[in-house]
Amino acid sequence: MSGSTKKKLRKEQKTAAMTEKQRQAKKEAKQLKAYTLTFIVAMALVIAIVLGVALRNPIDSLINQNTHAVTIGDHELTIPEFSYFYVDEINNYYMTIYQQYGNYTPYLLGFQMGVSLNQQVYDKETGETWAKFFMDSAAESAQTVFGLYDLAIKAGHSMTAEEQAKLDASMEDLDYTAEKSGFNSTNAYLSNLYGNGATRKTYEKYSAISALASSYYNAHSEELHESYTDADFRKYEEDKIGEFYSYTYLSYVINMKDYLGEQKKDENGNKIDYTDEEKAEALEKAKADVEKLLNADIKDKESFDAALKLFFGKNTESDNKNESTTNPSEPSTEPSTEPSSDTKTAPSTEASAEATEPTVDPSETTGSTGATTGSDDKKEEEKDPTCTEADRYLYSQLSTELQEWVKSENLVLDKLTSVEIKTEKAHEHAEGEEHSDDEEKEYEVTGFNVVLMQKVDHNDMKMVNIRHILIEVEELGKGATDADKAAADKKAKDQAQKLLDEFLSGEKTPEKFGELATANTKDPGSVTTGGLYEDVYPGWAVKEFDAWCFEEGRKEGDTGIVKSDNGYHVMYLDSFGELSFRDFMIANKILSEDLEEWLEEIQTATPYTEVNLSRMDWDISLGG
């Protein structure tokens, strides 16, 4: 068996062993790395908070510095040099997921905080540890970095002045952080992070190699992106119609589990699983309530909410009432709050078999009231159910069931539709019988999503490059009167108008507007760019800002003043982008796939060989 075949097999085995949540986490971390290659210098500045590596004596350092650990292509790495990849891989992986899931991250990944990763098993069948998992990931990262580095050297590629300045600054930051952290030298700080033998000199070399690799990757990425044509976009989209549209709709989920009644317990107090007959009966009750909605005259949110109140309101008497502490005809959904115009996350009422966010055990909750079955706690005040509003949700933000529906021939605008929610059935294996990846997945209907699709946007509009100056309204104390608030509002509005008048009385160029923005805007995100945001697409900003940008008839050079919750915006349409929003998404999708294939080819062409890892410091724990 060849080395590449073994590597592929190891990857497949590893993927099969991971939970769905871990696979999603790995995918997200890999996607971030593939686009930015940020597993370099900057990560060291946060590792100190997350990771702890024990210090040893100077003799250990000297031995580690002279121990040939691995070979990557033509490059021989010592223990410290490979440890840079290993520790940064752990930190990058964890921090990537932490940015999205926060304190749920350990639960999501299955980590035990404060316990050595070499003592934590992620693959129960093989007994392989998380330390081994990250070691393999570090090897792949090293292959990518050195493969890109070698290509950059061969092509005569050099970093830009900005990239070099950023690298130099990161090393200065490293020295500053070491001093502020109480270490007597940067070497001591790095040894604490990466293990004995780590020095500023070798870390600087590692950082320079990684930075050049990242620079070459970015240059290749830009070159690829610029090579795509309209014909490429149309060909790619042929069998993916609907996947680059935006959807505006109302929805309400009716779950079968909310019609099951209180779960029975055995003599030991353990909950007894519901029988197939009980589930079937509950599903029929759910269907009956779905039919009530489908037969109602629902045309908009007002009529949708009115129907929900009529059939499932808190004062509604239901024929389906049982012994449960909840009203079984009032489906249990997550809070169906209206998403803000600049929040683009899937509605929490949409169940999905691919959901990866940590959830509470559904058997412990009653649903819409937030009360717990069997709990002595006082119930929260029940509220009438309302539908969820989804404004311009992308295909990727839809649940699995809605994705299938919007690509089918059954989607009709302004027609109330019921979409089945299906959940994968767990396979029961006899004792000693192993799980097989070839097992055909089985699904069962566990609920219904009642949906009113209001608009399908093909996203043909050109993106815009917009400049703005944000003038904030002064925040007043609790004792402020309405007159005080009105005065503060008028002051901000007048200031915005004064800046607009100043601009209109001058040269009226992007450069002049940029000068005004730099001097006056309170928006930290655009103060260094002259107020400029590029490739803005519908739904990107707050609704007032968004509506102005894409108002029909909008043209380059247009100006105006818009008020939002953030304050007053002095607006200036700098220019239109080259691509429509749809083609922008398609181009990025093609680019992602092309880059992933390219990186895999680079890894294959840059072999990895373990030489002596006996001195690697595996005793690393998160939060330890």
Tab-separated table of C-alpha atoms in Angstrom, residues 163-487:
chain	number	residue	atom	x	y	z
A	163	GLU	CA	2.835	41.373	4.543
A	164	GLN	CA	6.452	41.777	5.608
A	165	ALA	CA	5.534	44.655	7.915
A	166	LYS	CA	2.813	42.540	9.492
A	167	LEU	CA	5.283	39.702	10.091
A	168	ASP	CA	7.828	42.066	11.645
A	169	ALA	CA	5.158	43.595	13.879
A	170	SER	CA	4.013	40.167	15.044
A	171	MET	CA	7.505	39.313	16.247
A	172	GLU	CA	7.707	42.617	18.118
A	173	ASP	CA	4.324	41.845	19.676
A	174	LEU	CA	5.669	38.451	20.711
A	175	ASP	CA	8.568	40.076	22.573
A	176	TYR	CA	6.209	42.539	24.226
A	177	THR	CA	3.776	39.786	25.280
A	178	ALA	CA	6.607	37.705	26.745
A	179	GLU	CA	7.742	40.648	28.865
A	180	LYS	CA	4.246	41.566	30.011
A	181	SER	CA	3.538	37.912	30.881
A	182	GLY	CA	6.357	37.969	33.401
A	183	PHE	CA	8.976	35.938	31.520
A	184	ASN	CA	12.615	37.000	31.632
A	185	SER	CA	13.056	36.321	27.905
A	186	THR	CA	11.106	35.498	24.764
A	187	ASN	CA	12.846	32.104	24.734
A	188	ALA	CA	11.396	31.304	28.166
A	189	TYR	CA	7.942	32.404	27.001
A	190	LEU	CA	8.115	30.233	23.873
A	191	SER	CA	9.365	27.260	25.905
A	192	ASN	CA	6.325	27.634	28.130
A	193	LEU	CA	4.052	27.622	25.068
A	194	TYR	CA	5.696	25.006	22.892
A	195	GLY	CA	7.917	22.912	25.151
A	196	ASN	CA	11.599	22.815	25.918
A	197	GLY	CA	13.897	23.851	23.106
A	198	ALA	CA	11.653	26.490	21.547
A	199	THR	CA	13.583	29.688	20.847
A	200	ARG	CA	12.882	33.035	19.268
A	201	LYS	CA	15.288	32.251	16.423
A	202	THR	CA	13.598	29.006	15.372
A	203	TYR	CA	10.125	30.446	15.937
A	204	GLU	CA	10.986	33.423	13.746
A	205	LYS	CA	12.116	31.006	11.035
A	206	TYR	CA	8.854	29.048	11.377
A	207	SER	CA	6.867	32.281	11.205
A	208	ALA	CA	8.731	33.506	8.115
A	209	ILE	CA	8.195	30.194	6.290
A	210	SER	CA	4.498	30.203	7.217
A	211	ALA	CA	4.078	33.827	6.198
A	212	LEU	CA	5.681	33.288	2.779
A	213	ALA	CA	3.505	30.197	2.283
A	214	SER	CA	0.426	32.239	3.184
A	215	SER	CA	1.457	35.030	0.832
A	216	TYR	CA	1.917	32.617	-2.057
A	217	TYR	CA	-1.419	30.987	-1.276
A	218	ASN	CA	-3.188	34.370	-1.301
A	219	ALA	CA	-1.532	35.377	-4.587
A	220	HIS	CA	-2.571	32.094	-6.216
A	221	SER	CA	-6.084	32.506	-4.825
A	222	GLU	CA	-6.434	35.990	-6.352
A	223	GLU	CA	-5.102	34.745	-9.676
A	224	LEU	CA	-7.609	31.899	-9.733
A	225	HIS	CA	-10.498	34.177	-8.775
A	226	GLU	CA	-9.712	36.621	-11.585
A	227	SER	CA	-9.590	33.799	-14.141
A	228	TYR	CA	-13.225	32.752	-13.745
A	229	THR	CA	-15.644	33.773	-16.467
A	230	ASP	CA	-19.411	34.049	-16.793
A	231	ALA	CA	-19.366	30.755	-18.678
A	232	ASP	CA	-17.695	29.111	-15.669
A	233	PHE	CA	-20.418	30.448	-13.374
A	234	ARG	CA	-23.275	29.245	-15.565
A	235	LYS	CA	-21.755	25.798	-16.004
A	236	TYR	CA	-21.183	25.397	-12.276
A	237	GLU	CA	-24.742	26.498	-11.532
A	238	GLU	CA	-26.410	24.095	-13.967
A	239	ASP	CA	-27.197	21.382	-11.431
A	240	LYS	CA	-27.334	23.724	-8.431
A	241	ILE	CA	-30.273	25.958	-9.302
A	242	GLY	CA	-31.654	27.497	-6.152
A	243	GLU	CA	-28.494	27.087	-4.096
A	244	PHE	CA	-27.465	30.707	-4.674
A	245	TYR	CA	-30.857	32.350	-4.183
A	246	SER	CA	-32.228	34.130	-1.110
A	247	TYR	CA	-35.533	33.195	0.482
A	248	THR	CA	-38.024	35.278	2.450
A	249	TYR	CA	-40.705	33.302	4.248
A	250	LEU	CA	-42.801	32.736	7.365
A	251	SER	CA	-42.721	29.420	9.200
A	252	TYR	CA	-43.969	27.525	12.217
A	253	VAL	CA	-42.748	24.127	13.386
A	254	ILE	CA	-45.063	21.491	14.801
A	255	ASN	CA	-43.120	18.719	16.516
A	256	MET	CA	-44.462	15.237	17.058
A	257	LYS	CA	-42.780	15.005	20.466
A	258	ASP	CA	-45.073	17.688	21.851
A	259	TYR	CA	-48.044	15.363	21.434
A	260	LEU	CA	-46.539	12.403	23.281
A	261	GLY	CA	-47.525	13.383	26.794
A	262	GLU	CA	-45.431	13.008	29.909
A	263	GLN	CA	-42.791	10.310	29.618
A	264	LYS	CA	-43.359	7.319	31.908
A	265	LYS	CA	-40.719	6.028	34.298
A	266	ASP	CA	-39.812	2.564	35.577
A	267	GLU	CA	-39.558	1.537	39.208
A	268	ASN	CA	-36.055	3.009	39.386
A	269	GLY	CA	-37.144	6.392	38.121
A	270	ASN	CA	-35.597	5.922	34.672
A	271	LYS	CA	-37.567	7.244	31.721
A	272	ILE	CA	-39.145	4.644	29.466
A	273	ASP	CA	-38.903	5.119	25.709
A	274	TYR	CA	-42.137	5.847	23.896
A	275	THR	CA	-43.559	2.929	21.934
A	276	ASP	CA	-43.953	3.002	18.143
A	277	GLU	CA	-47.719	3.064	18.666
A	278	GLU	CA	-47.484	6.111	20.931
A	279	LYS	CA	-45.270	7.889	18.402
A	280	ALA	CA	-47.638	7.051	15.554
A	281	GLU	CA	-50.629	8.386	17.511
A	282	ALA	CA	-48.760	11.584	18.379
A	283	LEU	CA	-47.760	12.068	14.736
A	284	GLU	CA	-51.401	11.777	13.651
A	285	LYS	CA	-52.385	14.449	16.180
A	286	ALA	CA	-49.635	16.691	14.852
A	287	LYS	CA	-50.882	16.115	11.302
A	288	ALA	CA	-54.389	17.124	12.335
A	289	ASP	CA	-53.111	20.438	13.685
A	290	VAL	CA	-51.076	20.963	10.511
A	291	GLU	CA	-54.267	20.518	8.478
A	292	LYS	CA	-55.976	23.195	10.582
A	293	LEU	CA	-53.303	25.660	9.554
A	294	LEU	CA	-53.285	24.606	5.905
A	295	ASN	CA	-57.027	25.179	5.684
A	296	ALA	CA	-56.839	28.604	7.296
A	297	ASP	CA	-56.796	31.808	5.262
A	298	ILE	CA	-53.128	32.695	5.806
A	299	LYS	CA	-51.600	35.336	3.534
A	300	ASP	CA	-49.134	37.254	5.710
A	301	LYS	CA	-47.635	37.413	9.192
A	302	GLU	CA	-50.705	39.019	10.709
A	303	SER	CA	-53.057	36.297	9.462
A	304	PHE	CA	-50.488	33.573	10.254
A	305	ASP	CA	-50.177	34.718	13.870
A	306	ALA	CA	-53.953	35.087	14.131
A	307	ALA	CA	-54.404	31.455	13.038
A	308	LEU	CA	-51.774	30.262	15.496
A	309	LYS	CA	-53.497	32.143	18.299
A	310	LEU	CA	-56.874	30.732	17.282
A	311	PHE	CA	-55.754	27.107	17.136
A	312	PHE	CA	-52.856	26.967	19.593
A	313	GLY	CA	-53.220	30.081	21.772
A	314	LYS	CA	-52.748	29.887	25.523
A	315	ASN	CA	-56.524	29.964	26.128
A	316	THR	CA	-57.335	27.439	23.410
A	317	GLU	CA	-59.108	24.267	24.457
A	318	SER	CA	-57.710	21.359	22.454
A	319	ASP	CA	-59.227	17.968	21.716
A	320	ASN	CA	-55.703	16.582	21.979
A	321	LYS	CA	-55.186	17.572	25.613
A	322	ASN	CA	-53.502	14.869	27.699
A	323	GLU	CA	-51.822	14.436	31.073
A	324	SER	CA	-48.672	16.335	30.080
A	325	THR	CA	-47.727	19.512	31.893
A	326	THR	CA	-47.890	21.241	28.517
A	327	ASN	CA	-50.730	21.785	26.126
A	328	PRO	CA	-50.073	19.136	23.433
A	329	SER	CA	-51.806	21.216	20.807
A	330	GLU	CA	-49.335	24.007	21.449
A	331	PRO	CA	-46.227	22.801	19.625
A	332	SER	CA	-42.949	23.153	21.440
A	333	THR	CA	-40.671	25.440	19.504
A	334	GLU	CA	-37.634	27.468	20.354
A	335	PRO	CA	-38.422	31.155	20.941
A	336	SER	CA	-39.517	32.487	17.577
A	337	THR	CA	-38.137	35.988	17.852
A	338	GLU	CA	-37.845	38.060	14.721
A	339	PRO	CA	-34.274	38.125	13.443
A	340	SER	CA	-32.786	41.569	13.014
A	341	SER	CA	-32.150	42.739	9.499
A	342	ASP	CA	-28.424	42.244	9.840
A	343	THR	CA	-28.625	38.848	11.532
A	344	LYS	CA	-28.421	35.964	9.102
A	345	THR	CA	-28.753	32.799	11.118
A	346	ALA	CA	-31.260	30.077	10.444
A	347	PRO	CA	-34.529	30.402	12.392
A	348	SER	CA	-34.324	28.494	15.643
A	349	THR	CA	-37.723	26.924	14.982
A	350	GLU	CA	-36.416	24.995	11.986
A	351	ALA	CA	-35.298	21.515	12.944
A	352	SER	CA	-32.429	20.073	10.945
A	353	ALA	CA	-30.786	16.685	10.945
A	354	GLU	CA	-27.500	18.465	10.338
A	355	ALA	CA	-27.713	20.835	13.301
A	356	THR	CA	-24.427	21.024	15.146
A	357	GLU	CA	-25.095	23.505	17.914
A	358	PRO	CA	-25.264	22.050	21.426
A	359	THR	CA	-28.862	21.517	22.530
A	360	VAL	CA	-30.596	20.675	25.743
A	361	ASP	CA	-32.001	17.161	26.065
A	362	PRO	CA	-35.432	17.539	24.404
A	363	SER	CA	-36.952	15.112	26.872
A	364	GLU	CA	-36.269	17.635	29.623
A	365	THR	CA	-38.198	20.547	28.149
A	366	THR	CA	-41.808	21.322	27.428
A	367	GLY	CA	-41.150	23.856	24.712
A	368	SER	CA	-42.674	27.226	24.115
A	369	THR	CA	-43.144	28.140	27.768
A	370	GLY	CA	-39.617	27.152	28.670
A	371	ALA	CA	-40.911	25.191	31.684
A	372	THR	CA	-39.459	21.799	32.579
A	373	THR	CA	-41.612	18.694	32.716
A	374	GLY	CA	-41.992	17.569	36.286
A	375	SER	CA	-40.139	20.613	37.616
A	376	ASP	CA	-41.241	22.375	40.789
A	377	ASP	CA	-40.090	25.688	39.373
A	378	LYS	CA	-42.774	28.224	38.624
A	379	LYS	CA	-43.724	28.274	34.967
A	380	GLU	CA	-42.977	31.328	32.946
A	381	GLU	CA	-46.011	33.167	31.693
A	382	GLU	CA	-47.360	31.440	28.602
A	383	LYS	CA	-47.544	33.510	25.448
A	384	ASP	CA	-49.485	33.017	22.267
A	385	PRO	CA	-47.339	31.351	19.573
A	386	THR	CA	-46.111	33.386	16.627
A	387	CYS	CA	-44.567	32.429	13.319
A	388	THR	CA	-40.899	32.972	12.558
A	389	GLU	CA	-39.935	35.553	9.936
A	390	ALA	CA	-36.954	34.731	7.727
A	391	ASP	CA	-35.748	37.658	5.608
A	392	ARG	CA	-33.504	36.871	2.631
A	393	TYR	CA	-32.107	33.642	4.047
A	394	LEU	CA	-29.514	31.995	1.857
A	395	TYR	CA	-29.884	28.378	0.781
A	396	SER	CA	-27.084	27.351	3.135
A	397	GLN	CA	-29.038	28.820	6.058
A	398	LEU	CA	-32.127	26.718	5.422
A	399	SER	CA	-32.804	23.457	7.218
A	400	THR	CA	-32.202	20.253	5.263
A	401	GLU	CA	-35.925	19.781	4.685
A	402	LEU	CA	-36.401	23.307	3.351
A	403	GLN	CA	-33.374	22.951	1.095
A	404	GLU	CA	-34.979	19.916	-0.531
A	405	TRP	CA	-38.315	21.694	-0.791
A	406	VAL	CA	-37.077	24.907	-2.433
A	407	LYS	CA	-35.302	22.852	-5.116
A	408	SER	CA	-38.373	20.731	-5.818
A	409	GLU	CA	-41.249	21.544	-8.130
A	410	ASN	CA	-43.603	21.975	-5.162
A	411	LEU	CA	-42.497	25.481	-4.202
A	412	VAL	CA	-45.283	27.961	-4.898
A	413	LEU	CA	-45.115	31.556	-3.691
A	414	ASP	CA	-47.759	32.746	-1.200
A	415	LYS	CA	-49.144	29.245	-0.747
A	416	LEU	CA	-49.039	27.708	2.726
A	417	THR	CA	-47.147	24.424	2.570
A	418	SER	CA	-46.301	21.672	5.033
A	419	VAL	CA	-42.763	20.271	4.799
A	420	GLU	CA	-41.934	17.076	6.647
A	421	ILE	CA	-39.111	17.155	9.186
A	422	LYS	CA	-37.180	13.888	9.151
A	423	THR	CA	-34.713	12.625	11.728
A	424	GLU	CA	-32.199	9.844	11.213
A	425	LYS	CA	-33.128	6.650	13.062
A	426	ALA	CA	-30.429	5.166	15.254
A	427	HIS	CA	-29.186	1.748	14.122
A	428	GLU	CA	-29.444	-0.936	16.762
A	429	HIS	CA	-26.520	-3.357	16.721
A	430	ALA	CA	-26.329	-6.710	18.362
A	431	GLU	CA	-23.674	-7.148	21.032
A	432	GLY	CA	-20.278	-7.437	19.370
A	433	GLU	CA	-21.618	-6.215	16.002
A	434	GLU	CA	-19.567	-3.327	14.603
A	435	HIS	CA	-20.916	-0.192	12.977
A	436	SER	CA	-20.504	-0.100	9.200
A	437	ASP	CA	-20.206	3.039	7.097
A	438	ASP	CA	-22.089	1.181	4.358
A	439	GLU	CA	-25.247	1.003	6.454
A	440	GLU	CA	-28.119	2.728	4.703
A	441	LYS	CA	-29.458	5.591	6.776
A	442	GLU	CA	-33.107	5.438	7.746
A	443	TYR	CA	-35.235	8.438	8.574
A	444	GLU	CA	-38.552	8.934	10.339
A	445	VAL	CA	-40.952	11.877	10.239
A	446	THR	CA	-40.751	13.733	13.562
A	447	GLY	CA	-42.578	16.932	12.751
A	448	PHE	CA	-43.773	19.419	10.171
A	449	ASN	CA	-42.619	22.864	9.128
A	450	VAL	CA	-45.578	24.931	7.949
A	451	VAL	CA	-44.152	27.498	5.540
A	452	LEU	CA	-45.420	30.485	3.588
A	453	MET	CA	-42.780	31.367	0.984
A	454	GLN	CA	-43.141	35.055	0.179
A	455	LYS	CA	-40.193	35.833	-2.094
A	456	VAL	CA	-37.365	34.054	-3.894
A	457	ASP	CA	-34.590	36.430	-4.915
A	458	HIS	CA	-32.209	35.206	-7.622
A	459	ASN	CA	-29.603	37.686	-6.367
A	460	ASP	CA	-28.944	39.144	-9.816
A	461	MET	CA	-28.242	42.645	-8.515
A	462	LYS	CA	-24.723	44.032	-8.677
A	463	MET	CA	-22.983	44.417	-5.366
A	464	VAL	CA	-22.024	47.941	-4.366
A	465	ASN	CA	-18.964	49.677	-3.012
A	466	ILE	CA	-20.396	52.104	-0.510
A	467	ARG	CA	-18.880	54.881	1.590
A	468	HIS	CA	-20.550	56.312	4.664
A	469	ILE	CA	-19.912	58.584	7.616
A	470	LEU	CA	-21.551	57.488	10.858
A	471	ILE	CA	-22.677	60.217	13.247
A	472	GLU	CA	-23.820	58.738	16.542
A	473	VAL	CA	-26.668	60.173	18.582
A	474	GLU	CA	-25.450	61.091	22.049
A	475	GLU	CA	-26.516	58.599	24.701
A	476	LEU	CA	-28.355	60.268	27.555
A	477	GLY	CA	-28.885	59.135	31.119
A	478	LYS	CA	-32.028	57.615	32.617
A	479	GLY	CA	-33.364	61.004	33.616
A	480	ALA	CA	-33.381	62.358	30.083
A	481	THR	CA	-36.691	63.750	28.886
A	482	ASP	CA	-38.226	63.319	25.453
A	483	ALA	CA	-37.158	66.858	24.702
A	484	ASP	CA	-33.567	66.012	25.646
A	485	LYS	CA	-33.627	62.988	23.374
A	486	ALA	CA	-35.113	64.985	20.515
A	487	ALA	CA	-32.416	67.607	20.923
